[in-house]
Amino acid sequence: MTTLEKELSIFALGGINEIGKNMYVVQYEDDIFVIDCGSKFPDESLLGIDLIIQDISYLQDNKDNVRALIITHGHEDHIGGIPYFLKQLNLPMYATDLTLGLIEIKLKEHGLLRSAEMHLIDDSSTLSFGSVDITFFRTNHSIPDCVGIVFLTPIGAVVHTGDFKFDLTPVNNDPPDIHKMAKIGDNGVLVLLSESTNAERPGFNPSELSVGSHIEEAFRKAKRKVFISTFASNVHRVQQVVDAAQNTGRKLVLLGRSMLNVVKVASELGHLDIPEGMIIEPYEIKKMNPQNVAVLCTGSQGEPLAALSRLASANSRHTEVLPDDTVILASSPIPGNETNVSRIIDQLFRLKANVIYGTEEGMHVSGHARQEELKLMLTLMKPKYFIPIHGEYRMLHKHRELAQSVGVEQENIFIINNGDVVDFDGATARQTRSVKAGRVFVDGLGVGDVGNAVLRDRRLLSEEGMLVILITVNKENGQLLSEPDTISRGFMYKPDAKELIDEVNETAKAAVGNVKGTSGNDATAMRQHIKKAVETLLYERTKRRPMILVYVIEI
Amino acid sequence: MTTLEKELSIFALGGINEIGKNMYVVQYEDDIFVIDCGSKFPDESLLGIDLIIQDISYLQDNKDNVRALIITHGHEDHIGGIPYFLKQLNLPMYATDLTLGLIEIKLKEHGLLRSAEMHLIDDSSTLSFGSVDITFFRTNHSIPDCVGIVFLTPIGAVVHTGDFKFDLTPVNNDPPDIHKMAKIGDNGVLVLLSESTNAERPGFNPSELSVGSHIEEAFRKAKRKVFISTFASNVHRVQQVVDAAQNTGRKLVLLGRSMLNVVKVASELGHLDIPEGMIIEPYEIKKMNPQNVAVLCTGSQGEPLAALSRLASANSRHTEVLPDDTVILASSPIPGNETNVSRIIDQLFRLKANVIYGTEEGMHVSGHARQEELKLMLTLMKPKYFIPIHGEYRMLHKHRELAQSVGVEQENIFIINNGDVVDFDGATARQTRSVKAGRVFVDGLGVGDVGNAVLRDRRLLSEEGMLVILITVNKENGQLLSEPDTISRGFMYKPDAKELIDEVNETAKAAVGNVKGTSGNDATAMRQHIKKAVETLLYERTKRRPMILVYVIEI
């Protein structure tokens, strides 16, 4: 166990740049609170990795002091790591009802539902842990039921915004609780942690309500079936799709596992209001007039296995996109997904659909506060210290500039990396230490068993392929007992490679002869000698460096 | 040799979607003309591939009739495939002086300078091949010395725009030759091939000149060194950087191989005007007042090995980015490059540089015509038939809509895929046939020896790694002679895998026993049996499916 030097500390264990996803920690003396536990999908450079989660060594090392896992909202980058986390550290969890509902789906898949300890909160809850009280405030985001968190410690209040925007006319008539935020600010905030995703974007987001009218207009104009794709978790947008269908005389088909899951949970909890008989099954489409059908599906980010991608490649077993159907992408591609999304749009145009995409169409607004909203939060909270969170460095940097512009002192702003700690002792704040942090890879059932060495091998294999060379020699005198046997995978087209493989075998054979003369029948030396000779040959002939494995079998 | 059914045909051999890069073919009876020969860099899914070029089977099959390779301008996606092309088909090439200069650099690298036949043209040239005359018209783009091509055939004129925009106040005072274009249109255009890259973007591009004033302003404001990164081939922008340096009392350092190459060629040919003594060597920076230094470098697309990336990771042997230096990215990330560019911006902010990026800053304008410019070209040319070229399907689709909006008949517009042919016989046009086309992969020295099978292996290896299992059995009775020997690469972290590898060996051993009982000592059956048993074991334990190679050695 680490002993604490300071009274209050804030840790980033995820949420910055490429490492894991969101997880911040607030520690007051011996009470440790974890905020959010997200996961991240790997980019293509992380070959074969399924998911990235956080290294929680610090929490494991101090597990007797960790009191709670508090979740701000139900997005993957805030809840996706929970099953892996609970297997290592089974903490009591606190979240609002929709968030808990989405977490439950995950826990069920991992067989953890029974062992998990879940506590329902809402924005009026107060939790007490020793000398720390925890309260919440309602925010808006692209999923309902979001909260910001206030940790009331003896030396001051720590506020964590979660993800937020200020939508003053939200679809569910539950605007962000600005009055409560103002009160929190009036009572004094020692340190604010505020999200930075859109810190580079000027202005103030339009209301989600504006998307609804665009959707309804498109539904009305559509001559035949309408397909609309959006994030399943954007329940307010789903509601607006339901309303548009209702107002234009269309029945609604849901496609995609997460869409079905979220709609079920959100309806049960009263976050979605779907008229009786509105939802129909995919097989019923055929019987309907196309003008009376709308299909709401997943895959707006171009995910290759999701519903929209299957529809675009005419590969869905449920229904098909026909000429003059309308397809709406109610989304904006997350950086890295542009190519996949573009490919789907192309395919849909080839199917002669009327495709509506791109932000100018008004079919999407962001869920993250832009510059004027970030300044509003900073102004409401009036923090002494400020830590911009959730973002890449340039966003944190811009958020720092915004904080300065509304009066936070430059020396009171801390841009921290994952693992960095800011310590507060009532009078001062210092960022001088850090703890172990980093990303842990999930590959299939394995957690953490694929690291950089394995990825290096995978990269080498992926770029140049490999050759396995088998040599059988006499144990006594190192003499070759049969011709070398070489096979390749991922190296070059087999018929083209035949001649070269013959040369490889010749080279290996010659190398055996050479070694025999110099260092006797040492198998290791022979292996290295052969490998080197073949490497040189292949690079000369092809300018490629495949992985080469040499087996020397001594009989 | 293919016999022709029609008098005039237009072929796409590259330029659409992911296949190769730009190459169109115009054939009038037995005279075949090739326009452009680009290459494309592969995306990350094409593991280990260095370059993508076109399948030119059709041209090889008709090689006695192919008259010329005509190049519209010197960008990689129009000239990058030339060395590979000439090795297969050594045609006479026709291009303007800067374009030829850039091609020469390539040919030199490939040792082809001596054998290549190059002809210098300008926008007033006329070439005659039998009954076909070829003329040119001057256009603007993000590289100087661009031309559009007019093929005057007995049944009508074919116009190919190349890449273009309408910059009416270009940096070099050589505006697009609108009068000549109008005349071409007045004389009658049978078919127009016009580029579609920006067909989705409304409006009209700002002049490149507007970038110059932003650059100069940033140079003036910069407190210390300025770094500016842009495409080397954007000679007009390079000129404006030179001018900005001159006007703000800074000397200029050039970093990056392509920057040095292009500046040399463009200066020699008079496309760049650099004052005597303006360019200094990197080692001289240290002796200078930082306020008198500007560094112009490559890498604006985030290319990991280019100058900007090295500077951002403090890895350049030439100079370094220090706090309060200014770094300008005078570019917009090409789709797919966003992540790399963002990473560099983050790194530069961490170095405490003042980073200027993003299109709002006015540091970049596109080189491709936007919607109003495309309509202007269509209006000038008044073609009977229209083939939108260079782009992905959605762009071609939008370009078709634009053509219709200015009066081209819908049935006279052909959206063609690579390999598709449009045949004209004077009275009608038909798109009914296609020829072999596709992409050819270059990997190291190999051209075309890596195909889908090899890539599939590379993908499998890259995602799950591999295991090699070695079994030695008695040739006579199939009895195991020693313990199985298994090694893995790219599968899992070795220490973690030890126990599992033991299990693999046990499983292999058991499988040998089973086979022995059923089908004797058949090595193939044994190999398959072992493979299957190990596959099942590994999937059960890890949910991974690595490539498994089993060697059975019979002694």
mmCIF file of N, CA, C and O in Angstrom, chain A residues 17-18 44 47-48 200 342-343 346 349-350 357 392-394 397 417 443 445-446 449 454 457-458 462-463 466 470 487 489-493 496 542 544 549 551 553 555, chain B residues 17-18 44 47-48 200 342-343 346 349-350 357 392-394 397 417 443 445 449 454 458 462-463 466 468 470 487 489-493 496 542 544 549 551 553 555:
data_model
loop_
_atom_site.group_PDB
_atom_site.id
_atom_site.type_symbol
_atom_site.label_atom_id
_atom_site.label_comp_id
_atom_site.label_asym_id
_atom_site.label_seq_id
_atom_site.Cartn_x
_atom_site.Cartn_y
_atom_site.Cartn_z
ATOM 1 N N ASN A 17 -5.497 10.910 -24.602
ATOM 2 C CA ASN A 17 -4.830 10.346 -25.754
ATOM 3 C C ASN A 17 -5.213 8.898 -25.970
ATOM 4 O O ASN A 17 -6.356 8.530 -25.832
ATOM 5 N N GLU A 18 -4.226 8.102 -26.295
ATOM 6 C CA GLU A 18 -4.570 6.785 -26.800
ATOM 7 C C GLU A 18 -4.666 5.725 -25.720
ATOM 8 O O GLU A 18 -4.872 4.563 -26.007
ATOM 9 N N GLU A 44 -6.240 0.179 -36.329
ATOM 10 C CA GLU A 44 -5.756 -0.952 -37.113
ATOM 11 C C GLU A 44 -4.313 -1.341 -36.800
ATOM 12 O O GLU A 44 -3.881 -2.431 -37.141
ATOM 13 N N LEU A 47 -2.805 -4.991 -34.057
ATOM 14 C CA LEU A 47 -3.249 -6.145 -34.834
ATOM 15 C C LEU A 47 -3.907 -7.204 -33.957
ATOM 16 O O LEU A 47 -3.293 -7.755 -33.049
ATOM 17 N N GLY A 48 -5.159 -7.484 -34.253
ATOM 18 C CA GLY A 48 -5.844 -8.581 -33.586
ATOM 19 C C GLY A 48 -6.395 -8.251 -32.211
ATOM 20 O O GLY A 48 -7.058 -9.068 -31.596
ATOM 21 N N GLU A 200 -11.821 22.272 -29.340
ATOM 22 C CA GLU A 200 -11.313 22.948 -30.537
ATOM 23 C C GLU A 200 -12.419 23.607 -31.348
ATOM 24 O O GLU A 200 -12.136 24.332 -32.291
ATOM 25 N N SER A 342 -17.408 6.290 -45.765
ATOM 26 C CA SER A 342 -17.450 6.673 -47.178
ATOM 27 C C SER A 342 -17.756 5.472 -48.061
ATOM 28 O O SER A 342 -18.510 5.569 -49.031
ATOM 29 N N ARG A 343 -17.163 4.343 -47.734
ATOM 30 C CA ARG A 343 -17.377 3.144 -48.542
ATOM 31 C C ARG A 343 -18.861 2.760 -48.538
ATOM 32 O O ARG A 343 -19.430 2.409 -49.571
ATOM 33 N N ASP A 346 -20.881 5.123 -50.719
ATOM 34 C CA ASP A 346 -20.703 4.739 -52.125
ATOM 35 C C ASP A 346 -21.588 3.556 -52.498
ATOM 36 O O ASP A 346 -22.252 3.555 -53.532
ATOM 37 N N PHE A 349 -25.214 4.559 -52.829
ATOM 38 C CA PHE A 349 -25.482 5.270 -54.087
ATOM 39 C C PHE A 349 -25.552 4.281 -55.250
ATOM 40 O O PHE A 349 -26.361 4.423 -56.158
ATOM 41 N N ARG A 350 -24.678 3.270 -55.213
ATOM 42 C CA ARG A 350 -24.708 2.266 -56.278
ATOM 43 C C ARG A 350 -26.036 1.507 -56.291
ATOM 44 O O ARG A 350 -26.485 1.044 -57.332
ATOM 45 N N TYR A 357 -26.319 12.451 -46.053
ATOM 46 C CA TYR A 357 -25.190 12.304 -45.128
ATOM 47 C C TYR A 357 -24.494 13.647 -45.017
ATOM 48 O O TYR A 357 -24.752 14.560 -45.792
ATOM 49 N N GLU A 392 -7.494 14.568 -26.424
ATOM 50 C CA GLU A 392 -6.105 14.507 -26.838
ATOM 51 C C GLU A 392 -5.433 15.818 -26.448
ATOM 52 O O GLU A 392 -6.104 16.797 -26.121
ATOM 53 N N TYR A 393 -4.119 15.807 -26.508
ATOM 54 C CA TYR A 393 -3.385 16.915 -25.920
ATOM 55 C C TYR A 393 -3.825 18.271 -26.444
ATOM 56 O O TYR A 393 -3.996 19.233 -25.702
ATOM 57 N N ARG A 394 -4.043 18.346 -27.783
ATOM 58 C CA ARG A 394 -4.385 19.661 -28.356
ATOM 59 C C ARG A 394 -5.716 20.169 -27.824
ATOM 60 O O ARG A 394 -5.928 21.374 -27.688
ATOM 61 N N HIS A 397 -5.126 21.414 -24.328
ATOM 62 C CA HIS A 397 -4.431 22.695 -24.474
ATOM 63 C C HIS A 397 -5.426 23.828 -24.761
ATOM 64 O O HIS A 397 -5.374 24.888 -24.144
ATOM 65 N N ASN A 417 -1.161 13.707 -17.856
ATOM 66 C CA ASN A 417 -1.157 12.473 -18.644
ATOM 67 C C ASN A 417 -1.743 11.348 -17.820
ATOM 68 O O ASN A 417 -1.889 11.461 -16.593
ATOM 69 N N ASP A 443 -7.619 -9.600 -25.963
ATOM 70 C CA ASP A 443 -7.635 -10.337 -27.227
ATOM 71 C C ASP A 443 -8.336 -11.659 -26.952
ATOM 72 O O ASP A 443 -7.788 -12.524 -26.270
ATOM 73 N N LEU A 445 -10.209 -14.189 -25.075
ATOM 74 C CA LEU A 445 -10.392 -14.320 -23.628
ATOM 75 C C LEU A 445 -9.217 -13.753 -22.851
ATOM 76 O O LEU A 445 -9.264 -13.629 -21.638
ATOM 77 N N GLY A 446 -8.147 -13.454 -23.563
ATOM 78 C CA GLY A 446 -6.941 -13.025 -22.865
ATOM 79 C C GLY A 446 -6.975 -11.556 -22.520
ATOM 80 O O GLY A 446 -7.330 -10.727 -23.345
ATOM 81 N N ASP A 449 -2.342 -10.500 -22.043
ATOM 82 C CA ASP A 449 -1.328 -11.461 -22.471
ATOM 83 C C ASP A 449 -0.754 -11.126 -23.850
ATOM 84 O O ASP A 449 0.120 -11.811 -24.347
ATOM 85 N N VAL A 454 4.552 -9.274 -28.661
ATOM 86 C CA VAL A 454 3.640 -10.045 -29.509
ATOM 87 C C VAL A 454 3.177 -9.190 -30.694
ATOM 88 O O VAL A 454 3.145 -9.650 -31.837
ATOM 89 N N ASP A 457 5.823 -8.966 -33.355
ATOM 90 C CA ASP A 457 5.817 -10.176 -34.189
ATOM 91 C C ASP A 457 4.650 -10.156 -35.172
ATOM 92 O O ASP A 457 4.801 -10.488 -36.345
ATOM 93 N N ARG A 458 3.471 -9.782 -34.678
ATOM 94 C CA ARG A 458 2.306 -9.751 -35.563
ATOM 95 C C ARG A 458 2.529 -8.774 -36.703
ATOM 96 O O ARG A 458 2.154 -9.027 -37.841
ATOM 97 N N SER A 462 2.678 -9.642 -40.537
ATOM 98 C CA SER A 462 1.640 -9.054 -41.393
ATOM 99 C C SER A 462 2.231 -8.342 -42.587
ATOM 100 O O SER A 462 1.606 -8.234 -43.629
ATOM 101 N N GLU A 463 3.445 -7.819 -42.430
ATOM 102 C CA GLU A 463 4.000 -7.030 -43.524
ATOM 103 C C GLU A 463 4.764 -7.855 -44.525
ATOM 104 O O GLU A 463 4.822 -7.520 -45.705
ATOM 105 N N MET A 466 6.097 -15.118 -43.596
ATOM 106 C CA MET A 466 7.138 -15.893 -42.924
ATOM 107 C C MET A 466 7.511 -17.137 -43.715
ATOM 108 O O MET A 466 6.782 -17.595 -44.583
ATOM 109 N N LEU A 470 13.042 -26.359 -42.504
ATOM 110 C CA LEU A 470 13.260 -27.559 -41.703
ATOM 111 C C LEU A 470 14.507 -28.268 -42.210
ATOM 112 O O LEU A 470 14.623 -28.564 -43.406
ATOM 113 N N ILE A 487 8.536 -23.976 -46.183
ATOM 114 C CA ILE A 487 7.210 -23.524 -46.578
ATOM 115 C C ILE A 487 7.073 -22.046 -46.224
ATOM 116 O O ILE A 487 7.721 -21.557 -45.298
ATOM 117 N N ARG A 489 4.268 -18.610 -45.749
ATOM 118 C CA ARG A 489 2.895 -18.119 -45.584
ATOM 119 C C ARG A 489 2.930 -16.594 -45.623
ATOM 120 O O ARG A 489 3.735 -15.981 -44.933
ATOM 121 N N GLY A 490 2.076 -16.009 -46.444
ATOM 122 C CA GLY A 490 1.997 -14.547 -46.493
ATOM 123 C C GLY A 490 3.238 -13.899 -47.082
ATOM 124 O O GLY A 490 3.468 -12.718 -46.899
ATOM 125 N N PHE A 491 4.024 -14.675 -47.802
ATOM 126 C CA PHE A 491 5.277 -14.134 -48.337
ATOM 127 C C PHE A 491 5.107 -13.718 -49.800
ATOM 128 O O PHE A 491 5.195 -12.544 -50.135
ATOM 129 N N MET A 492 4.885 -14.663 -50.653
ATOM 130 C CA MET A 492 4.523 -14.309 -52.030
ATOM 131 C C MET A 492 3.690 -15.416 -52.644
ATOM 132 O O MET A 492 3.613 -16.522 -52.121
ATOM 133 N N TYR A 493 3.056 -15.082 -53.736
ATOM 134 C CA TYR A 493 2.182 -15.989 -54.471
ATOM 135 C C TYR A 493 2.959 -17.270 -54.785
ATOM 136 O O TYR A 493 4.045 -17.230 -55.359
ATOM 137 N N ASP A 496 4.761 -18.160 -58.106
ATOM 138 C CA ASP A 496 5.861 -17.232 -58.338
ATOM 139 C C ASP A 496 7.050 -17.539 -57.431
ATOM 140 O O ASP A 496 8.194 -17.262 -57.770
ATOM 141 N N THR A 542 14.158 -9.827 -53.187
ATOM 142 C CA THR A 542 12.790 -9.293 -53.108
ATOM 143 C C THR A 542 12.677 -7.966 -52.351
ATOM 144 O O THR A 542 11.626 -7.346 -52.356
ATOM 145 N N ARG A 544 12.411 -7.847 -49.331
ATOM 146 C CA ARG A 544 11.499 -8.111 -48.221
ATOM 147 C C ARG A 544 12.242 -8.849 -47.118
ATOM 148 O O ARG A 544 13.221 -9.529 -47.385
ATOM 149 N N LEU A 549 11.890 -18.842 -39.568
ATOM 150 C CA LEU A 549 12.061 -19.786 -38.469
ATOM 151 C C LEU A 549 12.814 -20.994 -38.996
ATOM 152 O O LEU A 549 12.408 -21.593 -39.995
ATOM 153 N N TYR A 551 14.217 -24.721 -38.126
ATOM 154 C CA TYR A 551 14.235 -25.884 -37.230
ATOM 155 C C TYR A 551 15.392 -26.780 -37.635
ATOM 156 O O TYR A 551 15.468 -27.192 -38.804
ATOM 157 N N ILE A 553 16.680 -30.406 -36.877
ATOM 158 C CA ILE A 553 16.344 -31.637 -36.172
ATOM 159 C C ILE A 553 17.542 -32.568 -36.232
ATOM 160 O O ILE A 553 18.039 -32.891 -37.317
ATOM 161 N N ILE A 555 19.137 -36.104 -35.546
ATOM 162 C CA ILE A 555 18.709 -37.495 -35.383
ATOM 163 C C ILE A 555 19.932 -38.365 -35.137
ATOM 164 O O ILE A 555 20.936 -38.240 -35.821
ATOM 165 N N ASN B 17 -12.585 4.846 -57.215
ATOM 166 C CA ASN B 17 -12.541 4.117 -55.971
ATOM 167 C C ASN B 17 -11.163 3.619 -55.641
ATOM 168 O O ASN B 17 -10.182 4.316 -55.817
ATOM 169 N N GLU B 18 -11.068 2.395 -55.204
ATOM 170 C CA GLU B 18 -9.818 1.951 -54.605
ATOM 171 C C GLU B 18 -8.864 1.313 -55.593
ATOM 172 O O GLU B 18 -7.812 0.830 -55.218
ATOM 173 N N GLU B 44 -4.146 0.680 -44.563
ATOM 174 C CA GLU B 44 -3.537 -0.272 -43.628
ATOM 175 C C GLU B 44 -4.017 -1.706 -43.815
ATOM 176 O O GLU B 44 -3.393 -2.640 -43.344
ATOM 177 N N LEU B 47 -1.739 -5.317 -46.049
ATOM 178 C CA LEU B 47 -0.589 -5.518 -45.179
ATOM 179 C C LEU B 47 0.701 -5.674 -45.975
ATOM 180 O O LEU B 47 0.852 -6.600 -46.757
ATOM 181 N N GLY B 48 1.630 -4.777 -45.712
ATOM 182 C CA GLY B 48 2.957 -4.902 -46.283
ATOM 183 C C GLY B 48 3.092 -4.425 -47.715
ATOM 184 O O GLY B 48 4.187 -4.422 -48.267
ATOM 185 N N GLU B 200 -18.575 16.993 -54.085
ATOM 186 C CA GLU B 200 -19.480 17.084 -52.937
ATOM 187 C C GLU B 200 -19.431 18.454 -52.265
ATOM 188 O O GLU B 200 -20.250 18.743 -51.395
ATOM 189 N N SER B 342 -3.263 14.319 -36.424
ATOM 190 C CA SER B 342 -3.630 14.726 -35.066
ATOM 191 C C SER B 342 -2.533 14.391 -34.067
ATOM 192 O O SER B 342 -2.241 15.165 -33.161
ATOM 193 N N ARG B 343 -1.926 13.237 -34.254
ATOM 194 C CA ARG B 343 -0.876 12.825 -33.328
ATOM 195 C C ARG B 343 0.286 13.818 -33.370
ATOM 196 O O ARG B 343 0.840 14.194 -32.330
ATOM 197 N N ASP B 346 -0.602 17.024 -31.574
ATOM 198 C CA ASP B 346 -0.475 16.816 -30.126
ATOM 199 C C ASP B 346 0.978 16.917 -29.677
ATOM 200 O O ASP B 346 1.297 17.570 -28.682
ATOM 201 N N PHE B 349 2.228 20.474 -29.656
ATOM 202 C CA PHE B 349 1.731 21.231 -28.509
ATOM 203 C C PHE B 349 2.514 20.858 -27.246
ATOM 204 O O PHE B 349 2.806 21.705 -26.416
ATOM 205 N N ARG B 350 2.825 19.573 -27.135
ATOM 206 C CA ARG B 350 3.606 19.154 -25.960
ATOM 207 C C ARG B 350 4.981 19.805 -25.936
ATOM 208 O O ARG B 350 5.566 20.011 -24.872
ATOM 209 N N TYR B 357 -3.198 25.123 -37.312
ATOM 210 C CA TYR B 357 -3.676 24.017 -38.136
ATOM 211 C C TYR B 357 -5.173 24.195 -38.354
ATOM 212 O O TYR B 357 -5.814 25.014 -37.709
ATOM 213 N N GLU B 392 -14.603 8.780 -55.918
ATOM 214 C CA GLU B 392 -15.366 7.648 -55.426
ATOM 215 C C GLU B 392 -16.801 7.792 -55.914
ATOM 216 O O GLU B 392 -17.205 8.860 -56.370
ATOM 217 N N TYR B 393 -17.553 6.726 -55.785
ATOM 218 C CA TYR B 393 -18.843 6.680 -56.444
ATOM 219 C C TYR B 393 -19.737 7.868 -56.084
ATOM 220 O O TYR B 393 -20.378 8.468 -56.949
ATOM 221 N N ARG B 394 -19.754 8.231 -54.783
ATOM 222 C CA ARG B 394 -20.659 9.317 -54.388
ATOM 223 C C ARG B 394 -20.280 10.639 -55.051
ATOM 224 O O ARG B 394 -21.131 11.480 -55.319
ATOM 225 N N HIS B 397 -21.452 10.486 -58.611
ATOM 226 C CA HIS B 397 -22.901 10.657 -58.552
ATOM 227 C C HIS B 397 -23.270 12.137 -58.441
ATOM 228 O O HIS B 397 -24.145 12.633 -59.155
ATOM 229 N N ASN B 417 -17.069 2.177 -64.018
ATOM 230 C CA ASN B 417 -16.120 1.569 -63.107
ATOM 231 C C ASN B 417 -14.813 1.307 -63.832
ATOM 232 O O ASN B 417 -14.756 1.352 -65.059
ATOM 233 N N ASP B 443 5.245 -4.883 -53.847
ATOM 234 C CA ASP B 443 5.794 -5.148 -52.512
ATOM 235 C C ASP B 443 7.289 -5.362 -52.672
ATOM 236 O O ASP B 443 7.712 -6.376 -53.233
ATOM 237 N N LEU B 445 10.560 -5.491 -54.354
ATOM 238 C CA LEU B 445 10.859 -5.579 -55.785
ATOM 239 C C LEU B 445 9.764 -6.293 -56.549
ATOM 240 O O LEU B 445 9.766 -6.321 -57.775
ATOM 241 N N ASP B 449 3.202 -10.151 -57.321
ATOM 242 C CA ASP B 449 3.373 -11.483 -56.733
ATOM 243 C C ASP B 449 2.698 -11.602 -55.374
ATOM 244 O O ASP B 449 2.711 -12.656 -54.752
ATOM 245 N N VAL B 454 -2.121 -14.356 -50.477
ATOM 246 C CA VAL B 454 -1.020 -13.955 -49.596
ATOM 247 C C VAL B 454 -1.522 -12.958 -48.553
ATOM 248 O O VAL B 454 -1.197 -13.054 -47.368
ATOM 249 N N ARG B 458 -1.443 -13.079 -44.521
ATOM 250 C CA ARG B 458 -0.852 -12.012 -43.709
ATOM 251 C C ARG B 458 -1.843 -11.499 -42.667
ATOM 252 O O ARG B 458 -1.493 -11.205 -41.540
ATOM 253 N N SER B 462 -1.457 -11.667 -38.770
ATOM 254 C CA SER B 462 -1.392 -10.394 -38.067
ATOM 255 C C SER B 462 -2.383 -10.330 -36.919
ATOM 256 O O SER B 462 -2.170 -9.647 -35.939
ATOM 257 N N GLU B 463 -3.491 -11.054 -37.046
ATOM 258 C CA GLU B 463 -4.526 -10.915 -36.032
ATOM 259 C C GLU B 463 -4.354 -11.901 -34.894
ATOM 260 O O GLU B 463 -4.743 -11.622 -33.770
ATOM 261 N N MET B 466 0.883 -17.181 -34.874
ATOM 262 C CA MET B 466 0.939 -18.552 -35.380
ATOM 263 C C MET B 466 1.682 -19.483 -34.429
ATOM 264 O O MET B 466 2.428 -19.046 -33.558
ATOM 265 N N VAL B 468 3.974 -23.189 -34.660
ATOM 266 C CA VAL B 468 4.545 -24.278 -35.454
ATOM 267 C C VAL B 468 4.743 -25.466 -34.511
ATOM 268 O O VAL B 468 5.336 -25.318 -33.435
ATOM 269 N N LEU B 470 6.091 -29.357 -34.162
ATOM 270 C CA LEU B 470 6.983 -30.319 -34.787
ATOM 271 C C LEU B 470 6.809 -31.674 -34.116
ATOM 272 O O LEU B 470 6.909 -31.787 -32.898
ATOM 273 N N ILE B 487 6.515 -23.901 -31.099
ATOM 274 C CA ILE B 487 6.891 -22.509 -30.859
ATOM 275 C C ILE B 487 5.792 -21.606 -31.400
ATOM 276 O O ILE B 487 5.070 -21.966 -32.325
ATOM 277 N N ARG B 489 4.644 -17.432 -32.453
ATOM 278 C CA ARG B 489 5.044 -16.052 -32.750
ATOM 279 C C ARG B 489 3.774 -15.227 -32.886
ATOM 280 O O ARG B 489 2.852 -15.614 -33.602
ATOM 281 N N GLY B 490 3.727 -14.084 -32.198
ATOM 282 C CA GLY B 490 2.581 -13.191 -32.333
ATOM 283 C C GLY B 490 1.311 -13.763 -31.734
ATOM 284 O O GLY B 490 0.219 -13.307 -32.032
ATOM 285 N N PHE B 491 1.451 -14.765 -30.892
ATOM 286 C CA PHE B 491 0.261 -15.416 -30.346
ATOM 287 C C PHE B 491 -0.066 -14.878 -28.956
ATOM 288 O O PHE B 491 -1.085 -14.239 -28.743
ATOM 289 N N MET B 492 0.775 -15.118 -28.022
ATOM 290 C CA MET B 492 0.616 -14.465 -26.722
ATOM 291 C C MET B 492 1.962 -14.352 -26.031
ATOM 292 O O MET B 492 2.940 -14.968 -26.422
ATOM 293 N N TYR B 493 1.955 -13.484 -25.025
ATOM 294 C CA TYR B 493 3.164 -13.205 -24.258
ATOM 295 C C TYR B 493 3.746 -14.526 -23.759
ATOM 296 O O TYR B 493 3.056 -15.322 -23.125
ATOM 297 N N ASP B 496 3.223 -16.096 -20.228
ATOM 298 C CA ASP B 496 1.812 -16.435 -20.041
ATOM 299 C C ASP B 496 1.444 -17.692 -20.819
ATOM 300 O O ASP B 496 0.527 -18.433 -20.451
ATOM 301 N N THR B 542 -8.681 -19.640 -25.502
ATOM 302 C CA THR B 542 -8.323 -18.236 -25.735
ATOM 303 C C THR B 542 -9.294 -17.493 -26.637
ATOM 304 O O THR B 542 -9.182 -16.279 -26.791
ATOM 305 N N ARG B 544 -9.061 -17.549 -29.694
ATOM 306 C CA ARG B 544 -8.236 -17.083 -30.807
ATOM 307 C C ARG B 544 -8.005 -18.237 -31.775
ATOM 308 O O ARG B 544 -8.039 -19.389 -31.385
ATOM 309 N N LEU B 549 0.815 -24.490 -38.049
ATOM 310 C CA LEU B 549 1.556 -25.306 -39.015
ATOM 311 C C LEU B 549 2.069 -26.535 -38.289
ATOM 312 O O LEU B 549 2.728 -26.417 -37.252
ATOM 313 N N TYR B 551 4.352 -29.906 -38.604
ATOM 314 C CA TYR B 551 5.339 -30.689 -39.357
ATOM 315 C C TYR B 551 5.379 -32.093 -38.773
ATOM 316 O O TYR B 551 5.599 -32.251 -37.574
ATOM 317 N N ILE B 553 7.631 -35.280 -39.009
ATOM 318 C CA ILE B 553 8.873 -35.800 -39.591
ATOM 319 C C ILE B 553 8.930 -37.297 -39.339
ATOM 320 O O ILE B 553 8.847 -37.742 -38.193
ATOM 321 N N ILE B 555 10.906 -40.693 -39.485
ATOM 322 C CA ILE B 555 12.293 -41.169 -39.501
ATOM 323 C C ILE B 555 12.305 -42.691 -39.555
ATOM 324 O O ILE B 555 11.561 -43.333 -38.818
#
